[in-house]
One Martini backbone bead per residue (centre of mass of N, CA, C, O) as a GRO file, in nm:
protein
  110
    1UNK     BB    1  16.287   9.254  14.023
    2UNK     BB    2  16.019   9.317  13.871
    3UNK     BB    3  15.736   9.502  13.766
    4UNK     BB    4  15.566   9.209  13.752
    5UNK     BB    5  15.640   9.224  14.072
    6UNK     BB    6  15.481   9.380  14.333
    7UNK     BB    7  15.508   9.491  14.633
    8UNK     BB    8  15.495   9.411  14.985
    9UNK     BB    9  15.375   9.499  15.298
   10UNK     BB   10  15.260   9.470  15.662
   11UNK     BB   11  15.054   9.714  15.588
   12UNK     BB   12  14.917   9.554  15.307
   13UNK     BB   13  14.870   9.244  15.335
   14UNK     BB   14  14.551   9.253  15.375
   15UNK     BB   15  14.496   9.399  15.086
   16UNK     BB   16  14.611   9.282  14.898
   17UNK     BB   17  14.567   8.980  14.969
   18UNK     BB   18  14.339   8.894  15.209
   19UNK     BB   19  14.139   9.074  14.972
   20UNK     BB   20  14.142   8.927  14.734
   21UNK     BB   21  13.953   8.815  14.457
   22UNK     BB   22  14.198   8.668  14.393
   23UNK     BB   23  14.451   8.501  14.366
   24UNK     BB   24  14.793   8.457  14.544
   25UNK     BB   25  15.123   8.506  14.499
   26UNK     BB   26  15.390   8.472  14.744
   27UNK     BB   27  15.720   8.619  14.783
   28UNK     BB   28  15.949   8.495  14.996
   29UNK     BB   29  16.238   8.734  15.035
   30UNK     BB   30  16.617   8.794  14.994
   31UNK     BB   31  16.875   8.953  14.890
   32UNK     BB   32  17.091   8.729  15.007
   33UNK     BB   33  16.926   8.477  14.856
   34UNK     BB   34  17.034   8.260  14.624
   35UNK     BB   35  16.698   8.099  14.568
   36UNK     BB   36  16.596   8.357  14.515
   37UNK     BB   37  16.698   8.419  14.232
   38UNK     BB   38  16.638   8.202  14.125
   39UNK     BB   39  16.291   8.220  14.159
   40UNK     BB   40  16.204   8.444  14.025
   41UNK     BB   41  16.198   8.432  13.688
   42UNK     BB   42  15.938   8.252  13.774
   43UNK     BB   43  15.736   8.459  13.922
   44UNK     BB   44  15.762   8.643  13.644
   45UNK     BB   45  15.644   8.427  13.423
   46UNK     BB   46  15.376   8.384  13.582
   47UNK     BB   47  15.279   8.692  13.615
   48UNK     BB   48  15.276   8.679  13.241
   49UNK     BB   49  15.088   8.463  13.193
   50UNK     BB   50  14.867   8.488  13.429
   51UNK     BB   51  14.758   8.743  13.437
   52UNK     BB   52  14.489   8.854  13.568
   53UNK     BB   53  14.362   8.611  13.724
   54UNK     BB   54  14.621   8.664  13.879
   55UNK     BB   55  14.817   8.729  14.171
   56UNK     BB   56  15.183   8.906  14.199
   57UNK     BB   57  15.394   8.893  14.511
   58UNK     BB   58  15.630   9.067  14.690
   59UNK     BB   59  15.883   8.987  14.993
   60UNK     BB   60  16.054   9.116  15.237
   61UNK     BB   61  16.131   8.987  15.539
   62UNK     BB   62  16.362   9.182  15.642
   63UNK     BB   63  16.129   9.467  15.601
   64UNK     BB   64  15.885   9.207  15.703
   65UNK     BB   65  15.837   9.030  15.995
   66UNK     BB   66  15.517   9.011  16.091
   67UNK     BB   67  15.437   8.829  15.822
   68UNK     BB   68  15.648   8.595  15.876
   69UNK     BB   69  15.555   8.495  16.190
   70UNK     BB   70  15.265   8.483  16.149
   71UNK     BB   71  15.308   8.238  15.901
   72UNK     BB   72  15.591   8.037  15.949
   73UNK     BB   73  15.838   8.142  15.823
   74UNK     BB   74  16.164   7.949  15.807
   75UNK     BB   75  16.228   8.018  15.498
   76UNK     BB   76  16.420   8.051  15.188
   77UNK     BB   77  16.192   8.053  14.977
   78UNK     BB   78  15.878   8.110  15.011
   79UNK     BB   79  15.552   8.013  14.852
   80UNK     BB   80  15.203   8.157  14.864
   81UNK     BB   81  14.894   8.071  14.852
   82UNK     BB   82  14.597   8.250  14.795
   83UNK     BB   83  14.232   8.212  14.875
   84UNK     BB   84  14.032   8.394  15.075
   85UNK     BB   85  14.282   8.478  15.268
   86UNK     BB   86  14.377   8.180  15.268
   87UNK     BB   87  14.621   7.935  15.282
   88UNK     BB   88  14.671   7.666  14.973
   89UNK     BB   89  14.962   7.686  14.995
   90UNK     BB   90  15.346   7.568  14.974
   91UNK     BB   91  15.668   7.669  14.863
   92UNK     BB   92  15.978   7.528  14.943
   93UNK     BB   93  16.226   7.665  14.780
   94UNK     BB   94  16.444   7.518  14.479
   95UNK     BB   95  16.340   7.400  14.171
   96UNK     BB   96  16.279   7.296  13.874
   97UNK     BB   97  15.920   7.231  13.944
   98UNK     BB   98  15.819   7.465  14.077
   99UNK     BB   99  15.631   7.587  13.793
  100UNK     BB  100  15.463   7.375  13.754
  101UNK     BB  101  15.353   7.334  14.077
  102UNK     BB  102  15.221   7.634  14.070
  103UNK     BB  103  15.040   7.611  13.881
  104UNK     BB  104  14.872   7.405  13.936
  105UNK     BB  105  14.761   7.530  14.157
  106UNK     BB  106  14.662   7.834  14.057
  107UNK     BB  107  14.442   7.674  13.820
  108UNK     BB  108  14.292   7.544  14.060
  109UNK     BB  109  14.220   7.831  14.202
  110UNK     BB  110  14.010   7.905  13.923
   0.00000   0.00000   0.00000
């Protein structure tokens, strides 16, 4: 992924994401996941497109356990939309119509 979207790790989760003024869109991934390739792309298209409104985060599942069992994330990619802390979407895997489908979700909590 691009300098265009973040790493978070489960030290920084609280402060980065759940603590964040703006929404944020969570992509949760592992380097050996062949569907988290596809969906980089999208997500990296949305936090350029959608630039300072929301934020965009990625995070690698296998380098951080902690927040992954805590959300009960069992599958990847899941993409996890929060705002004012709270979990207020997700989409897991990928499709063509994802990216319509994230960004609709995203500028609805704007």
């Amino acid at each position: 992924m691009s300098e265009a979207v973040p790493a978070v790790t489960d030290s920084d989760f609280e402060a980065e994401v759940l603590r964040s003024q703006k929404p944020v869109l969570v992509d949760f991934w592992a380097a050996w996941c062949g569907p988290c390739r596809m969906i980089a792309p999208v997500v990296e298209s949305l936090a350029t497109e959608l630039g300072e409104k929301v934020k965009v985060v990625k995070m690698d599942v296998d380098a951080n356990p902690k927040t992954q069992m805590q959300l009960d994330i069992r599958s990847i990619p899941t993409v996890d939309i929060f705002k004012d802390g709270r979990p207020e979407a997700r989409a897991v895997g990928y499709s063509p119509a994802i990216k319509g489908q994230l960004r609709q979700k995203l500028e609805a909590l704007l």
